[in-house]
C-alpha atoms as a PDB file:
ATOM      1  CA  MET A   1      32.143 -64.575 -36.770  1.00  0.00           C
ATOM      2  CA  PHE A   2      34.415 -62.403 -38.897  1.00  0.00           C
ATOM      3  CA  THR A   3      31.566 -61.641 -41.298  1.00  0.00           C
ATOM      4  CA  ILE A   4      29.413 -60.382 -38.416  1.00  0.00           C
ATOM      5  CA  TYR A   5      32.352 -58.368 -37.047  1.00  0.00           C
ATOM      6  CA  LEU A   6      32.894 -56.807 -40.484  1.00  0.00           C
ATOM      7  CA  GLN A   7      29.186 -56.045 -40.786  1.00  0.00           C
ATOM      8  CA  GLY A   8      29.284 -54.207 -37.464  1.00  0.00           C
ATOM      9  CA  ALA A   9      32.414 -52.288 -38.463  1.00  0.00           C
ATOM     10  CA  LEU A  10      30.984 -51.184 -41.823  1.00  0.00           C
ATOM     11  CA  LEU A  11      27.616 -50.174 -40.407  1.00  0.00           C
ATOM     12  CA  GLY A  12      29.329 -48.417 -37.492  1.00  0.00           C
ATOM     13  CA  ALA A  13      31.539 -46.483 -39.911  1.00  0.00           C
ATOM     14  CA  ALA A  14      28.490 -45.487 -41.946  1.00  0.00           C
ATOM     15  CA  MET A  15      26.913 -44.029 -38.802  1.00  0.00           C
ATOM     16  CA  ILE A  16      30.046 -42.265 -37.486  1.00  0.00           C
ATOM     17  CA  LEU A  17      31.717 -40.814 -40.584  1.00  0.00           C
ATOM     18  CA  PRO A  18      28.981 -38.379 -41.713  1.00  0.00           C
ATOM     19  CA  LEU A  19      29.450 -34.765 -40.639  1.00  0.00           C
ATOM     20  CA  GLY A  20      28.247 -34.099 -37.107  1.00  0.00           C
ATOM     21  CA  PRO A  21      28.952 -32.220 -33.843  1.00  0.00           C
ATOM     22  CA  GLN A  22      31.304 -34.891 -32.480  1.00  0.00           C
ATOM     23  CA  ASN A  23      33.498 -34.910 -35.580  1.00  0.00           C
ATOM     24  CA  ALA A  24      33.583 -31.106 -35.706  1.00  0.00           C
ATOM     25  CA  PHE A  25      34.555 -30.856 -32.042  1.00  0.00           C
ATOM     26  CA  VAL A  26      37.325 -33.480 -32.254  1.00  0.00           C
ATOM     27  CA  LEU A  27      38.692 -31.779 -35.377  1.00  0.00           C
ATOM     28  CA  GLN A  28      38.694 -28.437 -33.566  1.00  0.00           C
ATOM     29  CA  GLN A  29      40.489 -29.830 -30.505  1.00  0.00           C
ATOM     30  CA  GLY A  30      42.998 -31.689 -32.662  1.00  0.00           C
ATOM     31  CA  SER A  31      43.848 -28.552 -34.644  1.00  0.00           C
ATOM     32  CA  ARG A  32      44.683 -26.842 -31.343  1.00  0.00           C
ATOM     33  CA  LYS A  33      46.422 -29.907 -29.822  1.00  0.00           C
ATOM     34  CA  GLN A  34      44.195 -29.327 -26.837  1.00  0.00           C
ATOM     35  CA  TYR A  35      43.122 -32.537 -25.081  1.00  0.00           C
ATOM     36  CA  HIS A  36      42.528 -34.059 -28.504  1.00  0.00           C
ATOM     37  CA  ILE A  37      43.436 -37.634 -27.493  1.00  0.00           C
ATOM     38  CA  MET A  38      41.175 -37.355 -24.458  1.00  0.00           C
ATOM     39  CA  SER A  39      38.409 -36.015 -26.707  1.00  0.00           C
ATOM     40  CA  ALA A  40      38.763 -38.949 -29.099  1.00  0.00           C
ATOM     41  CA  PHE A  41      38.727 -41.394 -26.191  1.00  0.00           C
ATOM     42  CA  LEU A  42      35.615 -39.853 -24.619  1.00  0.00           C
ATOM     43  CA  CYS A  43      33.766 -39.879 -27.953  1.00  0.00           C
ATOM     44  CA  SER A  44      34.619 -43.554 -28.376  1.00  0.00           C
ATOM     45  CA  LEU A  45      33.685 -44.293 -24.755  1.00  0.00           C
ATOM     46  CA  SER A  46      30.300 -42.626 -25.239  1.00  0.00           C
ATOM     47  CA  ASP A  47      29.765 -44.653 -28.408  1.00  0.00           C
ATOM     48  CA  THR A  48      30.685 -47.792 -26.483  1.00  0.00           C
ATOM     49  CA  LEU A  49      28.012 -47.159 -23.854  1.00  0.00           C
ATOM     50  CA  LEU A  50      25.369 -46.234 -26.427  1.00  0.00           C
ATOM     51  CA  ILE A  51      26.090 -49.049 -28.888  1.00  0.00           C
ATOM     52  CA  VAL A  52      26.228 -51.720 -26.168  1.00  0.00           C
ATOM     53  CA  ALA A  53      22.977 -50.417 -24.678  1.00  0.00           C
ATOM     54  CA  GLY A  54      21.342 -50.315 -28.113  1.00  0.00           C
ATOM     55  CA  VAL A  55      22.393 -53.798 -29.225  1.00  0.00           C
ATOM     56  CA  PHE A  56      21.493 -55.386 -25.908  1.00  0.00           C
ATOM     57  CA  GLY A  57      17.991 -53.962 -25.551  1.00  0.00           C
ATOM     58  CA  GLY A  58      18.160 -50.270 -24.660  1.00  0.00           C
ATOM     59  CA  SER A  59      16.403 -49.085 -27.803  1.00  0.00           C
ATOM     60  CA  ALA A  60      13.014 -50.196 -26.497  1.00  0.00           C
ATOM     61  CA  LEU A  61      13.267 -47.876 -23.470  1.00  0.00           C
ATOM     62  CA  LEU A  62      14.078 -44.809 -25.564  1.00  0.00           C
ATOM     63  CA  SER A  63      11.416 -45.480 -28.186  1.00  0.00           C
ATOM     64  CA  GLN A  64       8.728 -45.626 -25.485  1.00  0.00           C
ATOM     65  CA  SER A  65       9.581 -42.222 -23.978  1.00  0.00           C
ATOM     66  CA  GLU A  66       8.443 -39.387 -26.247  1.00  0.00           C
ATOM     67  CA  ILE A  67       8.909 -36.836 -23.447  1.00  0.00           C
ATOM     68  CA  LEU A  68      12.533 -37.894 -22.946  1.00  0.00           C
ATOM     69  CA  MET A  69      13.268 -37.537 -26.655  1.00  0.00           C
ATOM     70  CA  GLN A  70      11.680 -34.075 -26.693  1.00  0.00           C
ATOM     71  CA  LEU A  71      13.771 -32.988 -23.707  1.00  0.00           C
ATOM     72  CA  ILE A  72      16.957 -34.248 -25.332  1.00  0.00           C
ATOM     73  CA  THR A  73      16.019 -32.628 -28.637  1.00  0.00           C
ATOM     74  CA  TRP A  74      15.389 -29.135 -27.273  1.00  0.00           C
ATOM     75  CA  ALA A  75      18.338 -29.254 -24.888  1.00  0.00           C
ATOM     76  CA  GLY A  76      20.436 -30.161 -27.923  1.00  0.00           C
ATOM     77  CA  VAL A  77      18.989 -27.288 -29.947  1.00  0.00           C
ATOM     78  CA  GLY A  78      19.842 -24.824 -27.183  1.00  0.00           C
ATOM     79  CA  PHE A  79      23.369 -26.097 -26.623  1.00  0.00           C
ATOM     80  CA  LEU A  80      24.302 -26.382 -30.297  1.00  0.00           C
ATOM     81  CA  THR A  81      22.935 -22.905 -30.999  1.00  0.00           C
ATOM     82  CA  TRP A  82      25.002 -21.464 -28.148  1.00  0.00           C
ATOM     83  CA  TYR A  83      28.155 -23.338 -29.179  1.00  0.00           C
ATOM     84  CA  GLY A  84      27.742 -22.345 -32.825  1.00  0.00           C
ATOM     85  CA  TYR A  85      27.338 -18.702 -31.810  1.00  0.00           C
ATOM     86  CA  GLY A  86      30.602 -18.878 -29.867  1.00  0.00           C
ATOM     87  CA  ALA A  87      32.384 -20.391 -32.862  1.00  0.00           C
ATOM     88  CA  PHE A  88      31.089 -17.693 -35.227  1.00  0.00           C
ATOM     89  CA  ARG A  89      31.970 -14.961 -32.726  1.00  0.00           C
ATOM     90  CA  SER A  90      35.560 -16.209 -32.582  1.00  0.00           C
ATOM     91  CA  ALA A  91      35.708 -16.619 -36.354  1.00  0.00           C
ATOM     92  CA  PHE A  92      34.718 -13.023 -37.029  1.00  0.00           C
ATOM     93  CA  SER A  93      36.698 -11.423 -34.207  1.00  0.00           C
ATOM     94  CA  ARG A  94      38.976  -8.697 -35.581  1.00  0.00           C
ATOM     95  CA  ASP A  95      41.673  -9.313 -32.994  1.00  0.00           C
ATOM     96  CA  ASP A  96      43.973 -12.231 -33.869  1.00  0.00           C
ATOM     97  CA  MET A  97      45.508 -12.114 -30.384  1.00  0.00           C
ATOM     98  CA  VAL A  98      42.092 -12.530 -28.784  1.00  0.00           C
ATOM     99  CA  LEU A  99      41.346 -15.349 -31.236  1.00  0.00           C
ATOM    100  CA  SER A 100      44.557 -17.164 -30.299  1.00  0.00           C
ATOM    101  CA  ALA A 101      43.967 -16.662 -26.580  1.00  0.00           C
ATOM    102  CA  GLU A 102      40.457 -18.090 -26.790  1.00  0.00           C
ATOM    103  CA  HIS A 103      41.824 -21.215 -28.447  1.00  0.00           C
ATOM    104  CA  GLN A 104      44.630 -21.724 -25.964  1.00  0.00           C
ATOM    105  CA  ILE A 105      42.701 -21.237 -22.708  1.00  0.00           C
ATOM    106  CA  ALA A 106      40.283 -24.054 -21.956  1.00  0.00           C
ATOM    107  CA  SER A 107      40.288 -26.244 -18.871  1.00  0.00           C
ATOM    108  CA  ARG A 108      40.175 -30.006 -19.055  1.00  0.00           C
ATOM    109  CA  TRP A 109      36.755 -30.043 -17.373  1.00  0.00           C
ATOM    110  CA  ARG A 110      35.351 -27.503 -19.809  1.00  0.00           C
ATOM    111  CA  VAL A 111      36.414 -29.714 -22.705  1.00  0.00           C
ATOM    112  CA  ILE A 112      34.911 -32.786 -21.019  1.00  0.00           C
ATOM    113  CA  ILE A 113      31.589 -31.078 -20.277  1.00  0.00           C
ATOM    114  CA  THR A 114      31.371 -29.631 -23.783  1.00  0.00           C
ATOM    115  CA  LEU A 115      32.177 -32.980 -25.360  1.00  0.00           C
ATOM    116  CA  PHE A 116      29.558 -34.838 -23.354  1.00  0.00           C
ATOM    117  CA  ALA A 117      26.980 -32.164 -24.211  1.00  0.00           C
ATOM    118  CA  VAL A 118      27.851 -32.404 -27.924  1.00  0.00           C
ATOM    119  CA  THR A 119      27.407 -36.169 -27.714  1.00  0.00           C
ATOM    120  CA  TRP A 120      24.576 -36.835 -25.283  1.00  0.00           C
ATOM    121  CA  LEU A 121      22.370 -33.858 -26.204  1.00  0.00           C
ATOM    122  CA  ASN A 122      22.276 -34.886 -29.872  1.00  0.00           C
ATOM    123  CA  PRO A 123      19.267 -37.139 -30.530  1.00  0.00           C
ATOM    124  CA  HIS A 124      20.857 -38.277 -33.816  1.00  0.00           C
ATOM    125  CA  VAL A 125      23.403 -40.173 -31.713  1.00  0.00           C
ATOM    126  CA  TYR A 126      20.597 -42.211 -30.171  1.00  0.00           C
ATOM    127  CA  LEU A 127      19.023 -42.825 -33.563  1.00  0.00           C
ATOM    128  CA  ASP A 128      22.340 -44.061 -34.964  1.00  0.00           C
ATOM    129  CA  THR A 129      23.321 -46.241 -32.006  1.00  0.00           C
ATOM    130  CA  PHE A 130      19.999 -47.333 -30.501  1.00  0.00           C
ATOM    131  CA  VAL A 131      17.700 -47.455 -33.516  1.00  0.00           C
ATOM    132  CA  VAL A 132      20.000 -48.419 -36.420  1.00  0.00           C
ATOM    133  CA  LEU A 133      22.850 -50.350 -34.801  1.00  0.00           C
ATOM    134  CA  GLY A 134      20.617 -51.564 -31.979  1.00  0.00           C
ATOM    135  CA  SER A 135      17.914 -52.919 -34.267  1.00  0.00           C
ATOM    136  CA  VAL A 136      20.383 -54.694 -36.573  1.00  0.00           C
ATOM    137  CA  GLY A 137      22.547 -56.095 -33.784  1.00  0.00           C
ATOM    138  CA  GLY A 138      19.568 -56.959 -31.614  1.00  0.00           C
ATOM    139  CA  GLN A 139      18.193 -59.308 -34.278  1.00  0.00           C
ATOM    140  CA  LEU A 140      21.321 -61.454 -34.213  1.00  0.00           C
ATOM    141  CA  GLU A 141      21.681 -64.572 -32.124  1.00  0.00           C
ATOM    142  CA  SER A 142      23.033 -63.898 -28.635  1.00  0.00           C
ATOM    143  CA  GLN A 143      26.465 -65.417 -29.358  1.00  0.00           C
ATOM    144  CA  LEU A 144      26.899 -63.178 -32.429  1.00  0.00           C
ATOM    145  CA  ARG A 145      25.931 -59.864 -30.844  1.00  0.00           C
ATOM    146  CA  PRO A 146      29.324 -59.330 -29.147  1.00  0.00           C
ATOM    147  CA  TRP A 147      31.076 -59.706 -32.519  1.00  0.00           C
ATOM    148  CA  PHE A 148      28.767 -57.187 -34.174  1.00  0.00           C
ATOM    149  CA  THR A 149      29.234 -54.806 -31.256  1.00  0.00           C
ATOM    150  CA  ALA A 150      33.016 -55.190 -31.362  1.00  0.00           C
ATOM    151  CA  GLY A 151      33.019 -54.317 -35.063  1.00  0.00           C
ATOM    152  CA  ALA A 152      30.983 -51.148 -34.524  1.00  0.00           C
ATOM    153  CA  LEU A 153      33.211 -50.115 -31.608  1.00  0.00           C
ATOM    154  CA  THR A 154      36.341 -50.702 -33.674  1.00  0.00           C
ATOM    155  CA  ALA A 155      35.036 -48.286 -36.307  1.00  0.00           C
ATOM    156  CA  SER A 156      34.357 -45.680 -33.618  1.00  0.00           C
ATOM    157  CA  PHE A 157      37.768 -45.905 -31.955  1.00  0.00           C
ATOM    158  CA  VAL A 158      39.700 -45.967 -35.238  1.00  0.00           C
ATOM    159  CA  TRP A 159      37.797 -42.993 -36.685  1.00  0.00           C
ATOM    160  CA  PHE A 160      37.937 -40.649 -33.698  1.00  0.00           C
ATOM    161  CA  PHE A 161      41.592 -41.330 -32.880  1.00  0.00           C
ATOM    162  CA  ALA A 162      42.579 -41.005 -36.553  1.00  0.00           C
ATOM    163  CA  LEU A 163      40.703 -37.701 -36.823  1.00  0.00           C
ATOM    164  CA  ALA A 164      42.287 -36.316 -33.648  1.00  0.00           C
ATOM    165  CA  ILE A 165      45.824 -37.435 -34.534  1.00  0.00           C
ATOM    166  CA  LEU A 166      45.652 -36.218 -38.137  1.00  0.00           C
ATOM    167  CA  ALA A 167      44.269 -32.840 -37.047  1.00  0.00           C
ATOM    168  CA  ALA A 168      47.078 -32.526 -34.483  1.00  0.00           C
ATOM    169  CA  TRP A 169      49.631 -33.578 -37.088  1.00  0.00           C
ATOM    170  CA  PHE A 170      48.521 -30.736 -39.343  1.00  0.00           C
ATOM    171  CA  SER A 171      48.180 -28.300 -36.428  1.00  0.00           C
ATOM    172  CA  PRO A 172      51.110 -26.072 -37.570  1.00  0.00           C
ATOM    173  CA  VAL A 173      48.883 -25.165 -40.512  1.00  0.00           C
ATOM    174  CA  LEU A 174      45.494 -25.535 -38.857  1.00  0.00           C
ATOM    175  CA  ASN A 175      46.419 -23.486 -35.779  1.00  0.00           C
ATOM    176  CA  LYS A 176      47.179 -20.297 -37.699  1.00  0.00           C
ATOM    177  CA  PRO A 177      44.658 -17.471 -37.147  1.00  0.00           C
ATOM    178  CA  LEU A 178      43.242 -17.714 -40.678  1.00  0.00           C
ATOM    179  CA  SER A 179      42.920 -21.497 -40.454  1.00  0.00           C
ATOM    180  CA  GLN A 180      41.262 -21.216 -37.048  1.00  0.00           C
ATOM    181  CA  ARG A 181      38.768 -18.722 -38.457  1.00  0.00           C
ATOM    182  CA  ILE A 182      37.907 -21.176 -41.234  1.00  0.00           C
ATOM    183  CA  ILE A 183      37.606 -24.051 -38.747  1.00  0.00           C
ATOM    184  CA  ASN A 184      35.382 -21.936 -36.495  1.00  0.00           C
ATOM    185  CA  VAL A 185      33.110 -21.068 -39.416  1.00  0.00           C
ATOM    186  CA  PHE A 186      32.982 -24.775 -40.267  1.00  0.00           C
ATOM    187  CA  VAL A 187      32.216 -25.746 -36.643  1.00  0.00           C
ATOM    188  CA  GLY A 188      29.603 -23.003 -36.262  1.00  0.00           C
ATOM    189  CA  THR A 189      27.924 -24.035 -39.514  1.00  0.00           C
ATOM    190  CA  VAL A 190      27.795 -27.699 -38.454  1.00  0.00           C
ATOM    191  CA  MET A 191      26.407 -26.848 -35.017  1.00  0.00           C
ATOM    192  CA  TRP A 192      23.705 -24.539 -36.376  1.00  0.00           C
ATOM    193  CA  PHE A 193      22.792 -26.916 -39.200  1.00  0.00           C
ATOM    194  CA  ILE A 194      22.261 -29.756 -36.717  1.00  0.00           C
ATOM    195  CA  ALA A 195      20.379 -27.398 -34.364  1.00  0.00           C
ATOM    196  CA  ILE A 196      17.995 -26.404 -37.185  1.00  0.00           C
ATOM    197  CA  GLN A 197      17.429 -30.045 -38.101  1.00  0.00           C
ATOM    198  CA  LEU A 198      16.690 -30.917 -34.470  1.00  0.00           C
ATOM    199  CA  ALA A 199      14.313 -27.947 -34.134  1.00  0.00           C
ATOM    200  CA  LYS A 200      12.408 -29.105 -37.232  1.00  0.00           C
ATOM    201  CA  GLN A 201      12.278 -32.604 -35.786  1.00  0.00           C
ATOM    202  CA  GLY A 202      11.030 -31.284 -32.447  1.00  0.00           C
ATOM    203  CA  LEU A 203       8.307 -29.211 -34.145  1.00  0.00           C
ATOM    204  CA  GLY A 204       7.255 -32.129 -36.303  1.00  0.00           C
ATOM    205  CA  TYR A 205       8.359 -30.726 -39.681  1.00  0.00           C
END
């Protein structure tokens, strides 16, 4: 049982740790101390739904719907392009007061909506959870699947909460105008890089 749990945790960590929109967004919110714990929780909750669905049979539904994947892909391209533009615009704003104000004013619902868009409009999330984790976990015997799933979910919760808490811990440094400009450039770069990759995928390159 523990071996299967560890396998799920290690594979889950391998899927979650690489650079992506979720990690960039949680880092950004943590640096501002702005709903960062909620952001970490919602990322982990989304992973929970996706991983459970993938391990227990949801991958077949997604793989059979090419139209659905195309819709998700292009919606993701549009959203990530827009979000990256906003990050770059803030990064290169000449007014530090405007920069600070933009970081401080954001409603809870805006953060929630943005976070769900970053997560659910990224087809790579479905590939990681449904295709990779789902295919590996789905091949296990029924009594072992919950242990594999629990391991993958542990990796998700530990990573996102650690990222949010560490970013908030270093917020006195990260929340300075220069640091925020660097973070915004980083976030914008990640968002546009993923958007370009999704566009290539959608066009068949």
